[in-house]
Short mmCIF file of N, CA and C in Angstrom, two decimals:
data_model
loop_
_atom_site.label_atom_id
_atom_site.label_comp_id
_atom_site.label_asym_id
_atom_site.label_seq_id
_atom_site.Cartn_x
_atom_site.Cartn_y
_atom_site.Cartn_z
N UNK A 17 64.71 -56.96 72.17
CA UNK A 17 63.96 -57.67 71.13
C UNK A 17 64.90 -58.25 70.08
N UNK A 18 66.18 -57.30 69.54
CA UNK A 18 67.16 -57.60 68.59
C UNK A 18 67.28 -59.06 69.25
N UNK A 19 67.70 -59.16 70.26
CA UNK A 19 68.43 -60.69 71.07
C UNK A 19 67.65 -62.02 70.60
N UNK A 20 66.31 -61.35 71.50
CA UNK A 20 65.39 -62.49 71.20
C UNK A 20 65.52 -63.02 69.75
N UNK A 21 65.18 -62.18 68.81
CA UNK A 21 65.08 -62.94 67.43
C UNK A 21 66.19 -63.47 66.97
N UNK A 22 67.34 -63.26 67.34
CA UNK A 22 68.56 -63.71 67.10
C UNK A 22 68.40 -64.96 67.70
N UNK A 23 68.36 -65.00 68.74
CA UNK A 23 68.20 -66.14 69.60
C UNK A 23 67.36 -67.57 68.65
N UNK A 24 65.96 -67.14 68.49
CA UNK A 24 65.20 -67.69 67.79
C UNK A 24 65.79 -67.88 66.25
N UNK A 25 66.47 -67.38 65.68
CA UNK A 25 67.41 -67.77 64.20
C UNK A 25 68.26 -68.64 64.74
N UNK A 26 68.69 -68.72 66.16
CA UNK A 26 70.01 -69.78 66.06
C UNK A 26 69.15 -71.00 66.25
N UNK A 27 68.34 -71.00 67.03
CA UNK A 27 67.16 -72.47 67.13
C UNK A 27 66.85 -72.87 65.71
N UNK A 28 66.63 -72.01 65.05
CA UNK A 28 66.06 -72.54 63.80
C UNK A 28 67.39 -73.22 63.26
N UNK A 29 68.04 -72.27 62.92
CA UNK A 29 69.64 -72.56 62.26
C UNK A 29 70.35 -73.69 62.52
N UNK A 30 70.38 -74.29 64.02
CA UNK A 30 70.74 -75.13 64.61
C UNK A 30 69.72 -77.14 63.81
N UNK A 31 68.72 -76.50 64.01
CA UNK A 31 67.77 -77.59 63.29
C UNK A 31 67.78 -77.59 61.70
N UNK A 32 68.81 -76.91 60.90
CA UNK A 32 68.74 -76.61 59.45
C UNK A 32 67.93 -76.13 58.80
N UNK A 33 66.93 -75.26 59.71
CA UNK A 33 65.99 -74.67 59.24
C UNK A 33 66.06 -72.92 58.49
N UNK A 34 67.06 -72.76 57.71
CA UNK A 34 68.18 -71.67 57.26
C UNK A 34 66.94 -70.61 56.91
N UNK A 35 65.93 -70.92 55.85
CA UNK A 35 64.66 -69.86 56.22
C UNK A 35 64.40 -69.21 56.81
N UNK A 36 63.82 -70.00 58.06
CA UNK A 36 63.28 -69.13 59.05
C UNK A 36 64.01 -69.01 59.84
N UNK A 37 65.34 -69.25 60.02
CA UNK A 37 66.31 -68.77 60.49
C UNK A 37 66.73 -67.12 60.19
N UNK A 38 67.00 -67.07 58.80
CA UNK A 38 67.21 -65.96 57.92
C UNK A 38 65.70 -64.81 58.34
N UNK A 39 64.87 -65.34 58.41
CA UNK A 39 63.37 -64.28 58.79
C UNK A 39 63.66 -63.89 60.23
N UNK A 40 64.05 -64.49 61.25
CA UNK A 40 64.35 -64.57 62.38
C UNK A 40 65.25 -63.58 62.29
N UNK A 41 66.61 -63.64 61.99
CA UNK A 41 67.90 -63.03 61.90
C UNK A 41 67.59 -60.97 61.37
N UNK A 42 66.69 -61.54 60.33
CA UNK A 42 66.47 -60.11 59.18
C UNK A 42 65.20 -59.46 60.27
N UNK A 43 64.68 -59.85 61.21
CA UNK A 43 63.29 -59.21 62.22
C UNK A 43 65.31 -58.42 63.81
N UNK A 44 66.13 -59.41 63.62
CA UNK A 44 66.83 -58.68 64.32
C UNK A 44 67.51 -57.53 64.08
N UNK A 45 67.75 -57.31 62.83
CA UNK A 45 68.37 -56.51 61.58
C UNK A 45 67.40 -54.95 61.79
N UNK A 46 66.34 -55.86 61.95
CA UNK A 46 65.40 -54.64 61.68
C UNK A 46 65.46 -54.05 63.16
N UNK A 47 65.75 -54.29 64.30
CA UNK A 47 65.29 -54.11 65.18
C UNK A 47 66.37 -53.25 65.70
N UNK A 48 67.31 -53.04 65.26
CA UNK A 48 68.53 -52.54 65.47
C UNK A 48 68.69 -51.10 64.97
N UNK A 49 67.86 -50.75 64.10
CA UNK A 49 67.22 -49.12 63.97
C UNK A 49 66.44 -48.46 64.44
N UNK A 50 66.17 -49.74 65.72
CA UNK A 50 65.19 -48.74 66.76
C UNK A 50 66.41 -48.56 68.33
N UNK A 51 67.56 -48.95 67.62
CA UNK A 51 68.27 -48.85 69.36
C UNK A 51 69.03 -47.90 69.23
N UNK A 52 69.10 -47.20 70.31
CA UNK A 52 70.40 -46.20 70.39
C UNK A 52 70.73 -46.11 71.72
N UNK A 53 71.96 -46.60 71.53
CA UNK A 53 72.91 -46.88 72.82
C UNK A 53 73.00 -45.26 73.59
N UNK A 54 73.55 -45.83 75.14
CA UNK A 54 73.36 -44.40 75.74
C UNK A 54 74.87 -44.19 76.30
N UNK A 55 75.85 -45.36 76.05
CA UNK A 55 76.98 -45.11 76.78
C UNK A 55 77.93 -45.96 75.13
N UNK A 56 79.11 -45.58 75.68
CA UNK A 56 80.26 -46.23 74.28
C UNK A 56 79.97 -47.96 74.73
N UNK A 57 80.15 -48.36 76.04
CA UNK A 57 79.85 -50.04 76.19
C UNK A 57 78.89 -49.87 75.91
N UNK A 58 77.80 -49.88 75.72
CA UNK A 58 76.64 -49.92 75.10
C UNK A 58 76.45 -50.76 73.55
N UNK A 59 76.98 -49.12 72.92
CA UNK A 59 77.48 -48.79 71.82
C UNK A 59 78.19 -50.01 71.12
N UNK A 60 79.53 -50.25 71.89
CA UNK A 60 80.11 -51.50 71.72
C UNK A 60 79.27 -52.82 71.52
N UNK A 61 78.92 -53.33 72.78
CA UNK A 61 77.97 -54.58 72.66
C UNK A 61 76.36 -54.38 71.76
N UNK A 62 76.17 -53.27 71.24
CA UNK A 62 75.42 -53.51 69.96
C UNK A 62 75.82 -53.78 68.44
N UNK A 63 76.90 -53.29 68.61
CA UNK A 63 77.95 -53.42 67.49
C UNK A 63 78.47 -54.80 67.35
N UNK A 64 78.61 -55.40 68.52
CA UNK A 64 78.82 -56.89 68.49
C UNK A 64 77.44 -57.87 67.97
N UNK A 65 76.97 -57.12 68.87
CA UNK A 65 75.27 -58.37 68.24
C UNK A 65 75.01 -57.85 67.00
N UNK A 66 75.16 -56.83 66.48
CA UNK A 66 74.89 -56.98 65.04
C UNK A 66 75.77 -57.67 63.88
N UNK A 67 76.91 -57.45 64.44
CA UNK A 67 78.39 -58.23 63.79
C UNK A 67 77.64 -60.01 63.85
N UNK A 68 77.48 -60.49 64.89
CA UNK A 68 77.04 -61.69 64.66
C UNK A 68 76.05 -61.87 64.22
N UNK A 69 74.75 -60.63 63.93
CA UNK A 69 73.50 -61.41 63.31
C UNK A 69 73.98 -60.80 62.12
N UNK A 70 74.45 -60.20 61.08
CA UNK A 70 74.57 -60.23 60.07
C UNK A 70 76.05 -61.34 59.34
N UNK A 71 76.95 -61.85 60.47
CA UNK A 71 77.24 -63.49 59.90
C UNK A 71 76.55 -64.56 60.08
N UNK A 72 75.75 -64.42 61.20
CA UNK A 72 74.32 -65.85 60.69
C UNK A 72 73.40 -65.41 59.30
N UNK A 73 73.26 -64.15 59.23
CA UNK A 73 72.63 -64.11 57.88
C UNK A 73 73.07 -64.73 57.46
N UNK A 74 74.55 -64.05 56.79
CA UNK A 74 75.27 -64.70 56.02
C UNK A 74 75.30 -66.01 55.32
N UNK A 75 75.53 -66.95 56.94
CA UNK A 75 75.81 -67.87 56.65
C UNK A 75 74.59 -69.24 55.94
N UNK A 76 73.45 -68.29 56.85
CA UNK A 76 71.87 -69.00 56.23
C UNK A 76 71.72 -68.98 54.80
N UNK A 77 72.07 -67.38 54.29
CA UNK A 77 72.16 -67.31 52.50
C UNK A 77 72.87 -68.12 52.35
N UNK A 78 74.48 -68.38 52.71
CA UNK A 78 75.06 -69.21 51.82
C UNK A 78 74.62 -70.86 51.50
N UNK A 79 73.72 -71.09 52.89
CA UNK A 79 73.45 -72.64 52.57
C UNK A 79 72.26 -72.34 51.83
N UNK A 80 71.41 -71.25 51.46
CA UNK A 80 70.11 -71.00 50.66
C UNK A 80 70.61 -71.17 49.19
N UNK A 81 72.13 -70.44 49.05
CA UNK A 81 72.62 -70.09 47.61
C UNK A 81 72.40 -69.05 47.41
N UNK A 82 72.12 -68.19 48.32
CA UNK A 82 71.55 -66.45 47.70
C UNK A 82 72.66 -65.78 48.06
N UNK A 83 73.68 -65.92 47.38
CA UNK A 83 75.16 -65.33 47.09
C UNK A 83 75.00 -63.93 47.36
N UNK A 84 74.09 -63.39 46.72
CA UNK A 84 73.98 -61.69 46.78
C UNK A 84 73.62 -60.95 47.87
N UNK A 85 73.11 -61.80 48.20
CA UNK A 85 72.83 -61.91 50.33
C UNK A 85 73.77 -62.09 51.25
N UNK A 86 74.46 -62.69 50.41
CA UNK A 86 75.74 -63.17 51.61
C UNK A 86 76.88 -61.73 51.14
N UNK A 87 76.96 -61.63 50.25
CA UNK A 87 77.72 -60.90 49.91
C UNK A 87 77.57 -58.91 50.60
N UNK A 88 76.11 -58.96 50.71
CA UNK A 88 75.53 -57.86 51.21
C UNK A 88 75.88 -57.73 52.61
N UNK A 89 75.32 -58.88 53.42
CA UNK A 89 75.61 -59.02 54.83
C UNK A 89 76.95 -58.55 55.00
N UNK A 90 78.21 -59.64 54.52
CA UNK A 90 79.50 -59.80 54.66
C UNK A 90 80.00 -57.71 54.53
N UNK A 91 79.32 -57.41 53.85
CA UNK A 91 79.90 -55.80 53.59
C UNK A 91 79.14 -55.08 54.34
N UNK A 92 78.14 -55.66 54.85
CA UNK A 92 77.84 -54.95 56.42
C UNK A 92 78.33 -55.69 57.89
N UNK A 93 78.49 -56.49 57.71
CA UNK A 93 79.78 -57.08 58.82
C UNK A 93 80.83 -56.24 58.86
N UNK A 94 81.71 -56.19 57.64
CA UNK A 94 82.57 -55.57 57.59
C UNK A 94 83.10 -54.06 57.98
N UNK A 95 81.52 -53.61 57.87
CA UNK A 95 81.73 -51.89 58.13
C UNK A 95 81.68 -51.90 59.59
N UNK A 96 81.24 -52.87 60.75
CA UNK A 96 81.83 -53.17 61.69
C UNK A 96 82.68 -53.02 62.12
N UNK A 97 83.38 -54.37 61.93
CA UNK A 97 84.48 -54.89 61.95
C UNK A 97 85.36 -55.31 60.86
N UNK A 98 86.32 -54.15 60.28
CA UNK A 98 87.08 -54.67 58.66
C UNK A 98 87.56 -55.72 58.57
N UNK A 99 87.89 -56.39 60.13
CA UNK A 99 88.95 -57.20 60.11
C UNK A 99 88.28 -58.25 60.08
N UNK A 100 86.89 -58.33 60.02
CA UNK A 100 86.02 -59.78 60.51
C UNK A 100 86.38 -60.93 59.82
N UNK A 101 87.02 -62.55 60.58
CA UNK A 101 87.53 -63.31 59.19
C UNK A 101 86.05 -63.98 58.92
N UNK A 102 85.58 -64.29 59.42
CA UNK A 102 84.42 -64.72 58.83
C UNK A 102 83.86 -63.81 57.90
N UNK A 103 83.62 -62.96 58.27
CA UNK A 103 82.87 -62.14 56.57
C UNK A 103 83.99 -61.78 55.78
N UNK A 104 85.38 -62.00 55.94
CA UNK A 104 85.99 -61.78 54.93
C UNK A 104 85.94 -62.93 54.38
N UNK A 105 85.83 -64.47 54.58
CA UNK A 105 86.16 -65.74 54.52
C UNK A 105 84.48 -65.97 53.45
N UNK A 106 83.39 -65.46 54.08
CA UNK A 106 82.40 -65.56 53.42
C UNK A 106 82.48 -64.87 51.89
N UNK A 107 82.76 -63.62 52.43
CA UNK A 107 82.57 -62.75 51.14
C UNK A 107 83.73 -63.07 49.75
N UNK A 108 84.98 -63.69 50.35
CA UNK A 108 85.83 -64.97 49.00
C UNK A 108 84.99 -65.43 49.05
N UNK A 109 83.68 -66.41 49.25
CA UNK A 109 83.59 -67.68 49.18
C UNK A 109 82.56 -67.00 47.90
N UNK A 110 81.66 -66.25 47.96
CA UNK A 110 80.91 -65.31 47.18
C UNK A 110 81.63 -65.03 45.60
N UNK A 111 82.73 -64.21 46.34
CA UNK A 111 83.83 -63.78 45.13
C UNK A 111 84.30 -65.08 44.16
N UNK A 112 84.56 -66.11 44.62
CA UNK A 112 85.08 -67.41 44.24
C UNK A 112 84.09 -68.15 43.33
N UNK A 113 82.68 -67.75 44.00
CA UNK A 113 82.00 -68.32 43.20
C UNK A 113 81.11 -67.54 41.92
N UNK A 114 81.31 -66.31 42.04
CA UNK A 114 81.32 -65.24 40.65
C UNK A 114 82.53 -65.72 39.78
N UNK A 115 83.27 -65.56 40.15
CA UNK A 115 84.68 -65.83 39.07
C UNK A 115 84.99 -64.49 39.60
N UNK A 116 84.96 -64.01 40.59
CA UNK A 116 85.81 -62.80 40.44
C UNK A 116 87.31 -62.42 41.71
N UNK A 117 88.14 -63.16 40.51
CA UNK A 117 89.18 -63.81 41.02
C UNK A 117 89.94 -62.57 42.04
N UNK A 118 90.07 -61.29 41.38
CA UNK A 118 90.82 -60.04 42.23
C UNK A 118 90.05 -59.71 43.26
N UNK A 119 89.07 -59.85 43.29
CA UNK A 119 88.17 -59.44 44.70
C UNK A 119 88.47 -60.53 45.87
N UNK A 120 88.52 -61.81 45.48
CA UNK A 120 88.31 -63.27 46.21
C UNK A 120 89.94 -62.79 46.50
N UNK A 121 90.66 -62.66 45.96
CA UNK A 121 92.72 -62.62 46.52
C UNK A 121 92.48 -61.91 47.39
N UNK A 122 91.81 -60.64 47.38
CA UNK A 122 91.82 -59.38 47.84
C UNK A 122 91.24 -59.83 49.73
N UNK A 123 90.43 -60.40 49.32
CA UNK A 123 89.89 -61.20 50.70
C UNK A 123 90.50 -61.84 51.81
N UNK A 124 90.97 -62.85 50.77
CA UNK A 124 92.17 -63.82 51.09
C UNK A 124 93.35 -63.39 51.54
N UNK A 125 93.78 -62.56 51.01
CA UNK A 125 94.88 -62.09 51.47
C UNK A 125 95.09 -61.09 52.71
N UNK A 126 93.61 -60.29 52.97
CA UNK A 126 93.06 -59.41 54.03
C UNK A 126 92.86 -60.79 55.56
N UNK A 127 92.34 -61.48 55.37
CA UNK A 127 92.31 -62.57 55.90
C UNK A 127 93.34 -62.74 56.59
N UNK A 128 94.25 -63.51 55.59
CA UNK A 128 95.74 -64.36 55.80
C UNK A 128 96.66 -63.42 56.36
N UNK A 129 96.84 -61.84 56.56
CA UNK A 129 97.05 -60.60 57.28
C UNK A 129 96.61 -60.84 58.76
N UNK A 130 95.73 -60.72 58.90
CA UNK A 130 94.72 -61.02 59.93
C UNK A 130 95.27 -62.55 61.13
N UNK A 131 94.82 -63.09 60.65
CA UNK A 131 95.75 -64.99 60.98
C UNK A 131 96.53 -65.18 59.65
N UNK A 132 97.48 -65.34 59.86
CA UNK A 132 98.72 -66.16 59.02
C UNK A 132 98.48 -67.59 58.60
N UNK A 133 98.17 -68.10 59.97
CA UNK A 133 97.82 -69.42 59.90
C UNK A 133 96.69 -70.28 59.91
N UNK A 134 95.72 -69.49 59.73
CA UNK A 134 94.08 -70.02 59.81
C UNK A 134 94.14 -70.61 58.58
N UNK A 135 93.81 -72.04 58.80
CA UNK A 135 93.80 -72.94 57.89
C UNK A 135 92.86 -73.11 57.04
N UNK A 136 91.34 -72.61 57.75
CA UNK A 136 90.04 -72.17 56.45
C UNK A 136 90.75 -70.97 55.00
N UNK A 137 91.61 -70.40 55.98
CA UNK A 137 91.91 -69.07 54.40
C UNK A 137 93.01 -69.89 53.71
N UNK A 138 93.67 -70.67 54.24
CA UNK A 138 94.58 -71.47 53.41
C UNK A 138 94.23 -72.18 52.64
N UNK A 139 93.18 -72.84 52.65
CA UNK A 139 91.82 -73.82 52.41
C UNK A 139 91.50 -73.21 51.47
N UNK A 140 90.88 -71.99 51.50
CA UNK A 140 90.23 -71.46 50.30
C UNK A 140 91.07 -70.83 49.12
N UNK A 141 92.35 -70.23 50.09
CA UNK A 141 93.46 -70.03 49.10
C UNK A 141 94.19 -70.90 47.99
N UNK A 142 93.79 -72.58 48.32
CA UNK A 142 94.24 -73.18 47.43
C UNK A 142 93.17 -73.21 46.45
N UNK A 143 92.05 -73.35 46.65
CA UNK A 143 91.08 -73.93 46.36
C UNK A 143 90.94 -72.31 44.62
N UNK A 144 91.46 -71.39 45.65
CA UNK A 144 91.22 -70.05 45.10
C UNK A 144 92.41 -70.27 43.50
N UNK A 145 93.74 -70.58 44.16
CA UNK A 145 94.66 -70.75 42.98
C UNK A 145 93.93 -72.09 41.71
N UNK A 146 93.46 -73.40 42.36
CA UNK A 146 93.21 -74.15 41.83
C UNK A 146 92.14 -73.77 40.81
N UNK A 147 91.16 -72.91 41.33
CA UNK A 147 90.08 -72.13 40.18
C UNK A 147 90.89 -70.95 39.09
N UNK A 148 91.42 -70.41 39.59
CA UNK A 148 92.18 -69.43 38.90
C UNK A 148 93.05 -70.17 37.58
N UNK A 149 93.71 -70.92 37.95
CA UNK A 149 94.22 -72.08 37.04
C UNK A 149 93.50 -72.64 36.14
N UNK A 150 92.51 -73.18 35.93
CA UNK A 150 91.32 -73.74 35.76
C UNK A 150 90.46 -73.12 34.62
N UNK A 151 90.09 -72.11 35.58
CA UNK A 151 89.74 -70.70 34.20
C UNK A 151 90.80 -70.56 33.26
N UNK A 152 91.47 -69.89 33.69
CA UNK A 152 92.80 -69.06 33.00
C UNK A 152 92.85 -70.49 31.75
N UNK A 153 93.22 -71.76 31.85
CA UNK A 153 93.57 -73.29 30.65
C UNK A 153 91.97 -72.99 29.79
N UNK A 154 91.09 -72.70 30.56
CA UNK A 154 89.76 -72.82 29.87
C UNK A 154 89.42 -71.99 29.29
N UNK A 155 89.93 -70.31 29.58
CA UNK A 155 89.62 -69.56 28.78
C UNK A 155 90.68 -69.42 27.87
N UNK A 156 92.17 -70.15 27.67
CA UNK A 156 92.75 -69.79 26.88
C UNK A 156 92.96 -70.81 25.62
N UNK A 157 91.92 -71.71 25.84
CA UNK A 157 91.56 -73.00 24.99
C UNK A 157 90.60 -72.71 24.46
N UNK A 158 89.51 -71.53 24.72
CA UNK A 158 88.47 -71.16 24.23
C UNK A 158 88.95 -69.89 23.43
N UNK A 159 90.04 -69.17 23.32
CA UNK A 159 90.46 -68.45 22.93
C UNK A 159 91.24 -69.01 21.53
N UNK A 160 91.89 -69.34 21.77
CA UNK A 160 92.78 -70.85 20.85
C UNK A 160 91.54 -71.31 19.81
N UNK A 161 90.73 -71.80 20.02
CA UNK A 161 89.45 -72.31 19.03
C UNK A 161 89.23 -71.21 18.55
N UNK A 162 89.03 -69.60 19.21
CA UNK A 162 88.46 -68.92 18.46
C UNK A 162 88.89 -67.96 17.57
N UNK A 163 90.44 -67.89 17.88
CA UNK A 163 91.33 -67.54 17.14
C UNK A 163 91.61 -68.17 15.83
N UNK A 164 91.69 -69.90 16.35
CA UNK A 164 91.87 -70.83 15.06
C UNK A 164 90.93 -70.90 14.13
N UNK A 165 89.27 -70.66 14.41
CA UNK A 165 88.45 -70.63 13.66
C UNK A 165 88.60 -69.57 12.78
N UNK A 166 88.65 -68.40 13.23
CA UNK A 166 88.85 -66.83 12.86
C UNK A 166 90.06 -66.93 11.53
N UNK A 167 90.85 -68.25 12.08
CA UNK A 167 92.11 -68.01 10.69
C UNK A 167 91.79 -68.92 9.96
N UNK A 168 90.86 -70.10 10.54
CA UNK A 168 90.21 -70.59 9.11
C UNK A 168 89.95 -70.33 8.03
N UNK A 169 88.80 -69.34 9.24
CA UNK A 169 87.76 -68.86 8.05
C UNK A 169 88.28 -67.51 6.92
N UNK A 170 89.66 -67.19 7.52
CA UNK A 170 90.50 -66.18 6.84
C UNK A 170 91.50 -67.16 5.66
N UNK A 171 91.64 -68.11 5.85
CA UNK A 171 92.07 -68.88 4.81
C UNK A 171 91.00 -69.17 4.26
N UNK A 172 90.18 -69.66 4.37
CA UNK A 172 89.14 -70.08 3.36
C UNK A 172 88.54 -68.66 2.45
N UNK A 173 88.52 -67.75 3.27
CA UNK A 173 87.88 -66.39 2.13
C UNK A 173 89.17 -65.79 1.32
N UNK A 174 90.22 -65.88 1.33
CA UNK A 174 91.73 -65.64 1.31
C UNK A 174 91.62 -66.03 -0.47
N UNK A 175 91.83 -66.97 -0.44
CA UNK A 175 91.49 -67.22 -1.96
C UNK A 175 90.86 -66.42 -2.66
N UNK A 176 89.36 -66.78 -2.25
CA UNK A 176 88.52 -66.22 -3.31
C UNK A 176 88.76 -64.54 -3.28
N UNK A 177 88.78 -63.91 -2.47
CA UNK A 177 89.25 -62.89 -2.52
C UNK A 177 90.42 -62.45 -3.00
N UNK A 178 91.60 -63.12 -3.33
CA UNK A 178 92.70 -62.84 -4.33
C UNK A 178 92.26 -63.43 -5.24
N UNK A 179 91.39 -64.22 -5.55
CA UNK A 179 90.61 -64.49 -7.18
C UNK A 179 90.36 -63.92 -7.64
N UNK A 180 89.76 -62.75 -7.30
CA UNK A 180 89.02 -61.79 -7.33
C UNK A 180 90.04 -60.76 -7.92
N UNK A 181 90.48 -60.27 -7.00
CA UNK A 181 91.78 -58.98 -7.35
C UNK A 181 92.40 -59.59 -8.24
N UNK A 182 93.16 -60.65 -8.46
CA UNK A 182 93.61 -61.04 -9.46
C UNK A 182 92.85 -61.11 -10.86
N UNK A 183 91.58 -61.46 -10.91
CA UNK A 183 90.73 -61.37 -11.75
C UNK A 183 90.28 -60.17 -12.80
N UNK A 184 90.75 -59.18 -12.00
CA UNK A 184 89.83 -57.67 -12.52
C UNK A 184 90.51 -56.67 -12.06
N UNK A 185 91.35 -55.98 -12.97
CA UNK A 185 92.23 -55.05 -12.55
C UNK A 185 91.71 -54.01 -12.76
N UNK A 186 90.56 -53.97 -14.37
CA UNK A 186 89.83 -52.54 -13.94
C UNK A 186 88.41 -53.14 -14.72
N UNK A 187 87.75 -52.43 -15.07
CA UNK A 187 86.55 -52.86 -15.60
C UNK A 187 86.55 -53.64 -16.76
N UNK A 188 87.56 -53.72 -17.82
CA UNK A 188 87.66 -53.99 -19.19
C UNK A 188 88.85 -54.52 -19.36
N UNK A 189 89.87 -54.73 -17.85
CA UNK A 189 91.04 -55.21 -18.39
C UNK A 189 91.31 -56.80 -17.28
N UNK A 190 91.72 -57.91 -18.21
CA UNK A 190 92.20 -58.33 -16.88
C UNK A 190 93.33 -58.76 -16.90
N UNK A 191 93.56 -59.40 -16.07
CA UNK A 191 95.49 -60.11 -15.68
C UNK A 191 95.59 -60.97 -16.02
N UNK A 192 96.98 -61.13 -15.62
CA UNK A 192 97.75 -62.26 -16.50
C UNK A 192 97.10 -63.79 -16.35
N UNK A 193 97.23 -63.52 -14.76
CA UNK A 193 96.46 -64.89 -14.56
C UNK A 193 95.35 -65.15 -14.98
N UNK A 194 94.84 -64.56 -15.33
CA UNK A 194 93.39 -64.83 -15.78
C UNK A 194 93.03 -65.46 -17.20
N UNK A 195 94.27 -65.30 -17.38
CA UNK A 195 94.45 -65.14 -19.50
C UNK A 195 95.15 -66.64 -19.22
N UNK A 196 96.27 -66.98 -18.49
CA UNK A 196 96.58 -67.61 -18.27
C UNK A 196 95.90 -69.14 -17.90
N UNK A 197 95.13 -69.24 -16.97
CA UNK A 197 94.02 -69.90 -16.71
C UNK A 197 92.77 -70.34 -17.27
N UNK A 198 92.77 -69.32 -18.80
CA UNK A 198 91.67 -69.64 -19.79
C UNK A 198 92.15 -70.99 -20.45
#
């Protein structure tokens, strides 16, 4: 039954129909807690069909945008197969698009271990530095404003606040400057 509905998610999937693709895929998901293999090949080739229906999930969330889906799948791919590049390749693409730059390297670099030369992780690896860059100018320009404001507004109270101290040394007495300035 797992097959069949798999089967029926790639028909859909194939026609861009990522929905009911994804309903299709998640009825195979489900169906996979009713099997229990009786031999290790068995065992094996269920382990495979689930490895691939939880990267068509995957990949249906990611064209849905349900990041948290993809991200879920990809870490059940993974407990699979650690080495999977596709759910490692997915789950950067996830990471990349949180901002969460040490997780997305972490990927990438598990990946690029994996194939050296697979040109999708190279792909995303630039793509990965080019965001990292990006942030890092943007948050340190937003930092910069808020620092500069912060010493503004510390010059501007700066004064009046040594007006002040200067003004009133105790209740009944005051300073020079003050006498001075009359």
């Amino acid at each position: 039954a797992a097959e069949r509905f798999k089967q029926e998610g790639n028909i859909c999937f194939k026609n861009k129909n990522y929905q009911e693709a994804a309903v299709h895929y998640r009825k195979a998901l489900l169906q996979f807690e009713y099997c229990f293999p009786d031999s290790e090949e068995e065992e094996k080739d269920l382990d495979n069909l689930k490895l691939k229906t939880h990267l068509n999930m995957a990949t249906c969330k990611y064209f849905l945008e349900d990041y948290e889906e993809v991200y879920i799948q990809c870490c059940q791919a993974l407990k699979i197969d650690s080495k999977s590049l596709k759910a490692l390749y997915k789950r950067a693409q996830v990471y990349l698009h949180r901002d969460d730059f040490k997780e997305a390297h972490e990927d990438l670099k598990a990946g690029l271990e994996v194939d050296p030369n697979n040109k999708d992780f190279k792909n995303l690896s630039a793509q990965y530095k080019k965001k990292l860059e990006d942030y890092q100018a943007k948050r340190k320009k937003m930092y910069g404003a808020m620092v500069g404001k912060m010493n503004e507004d510390e010059v501007d109270k700066t004064p009046v606040a040594d007006k002040r101290e200067e003004t009133k040394v105790s209740d009944d007495t005051t300073t020079r400057q003050q006498v001075k300035s009359s």
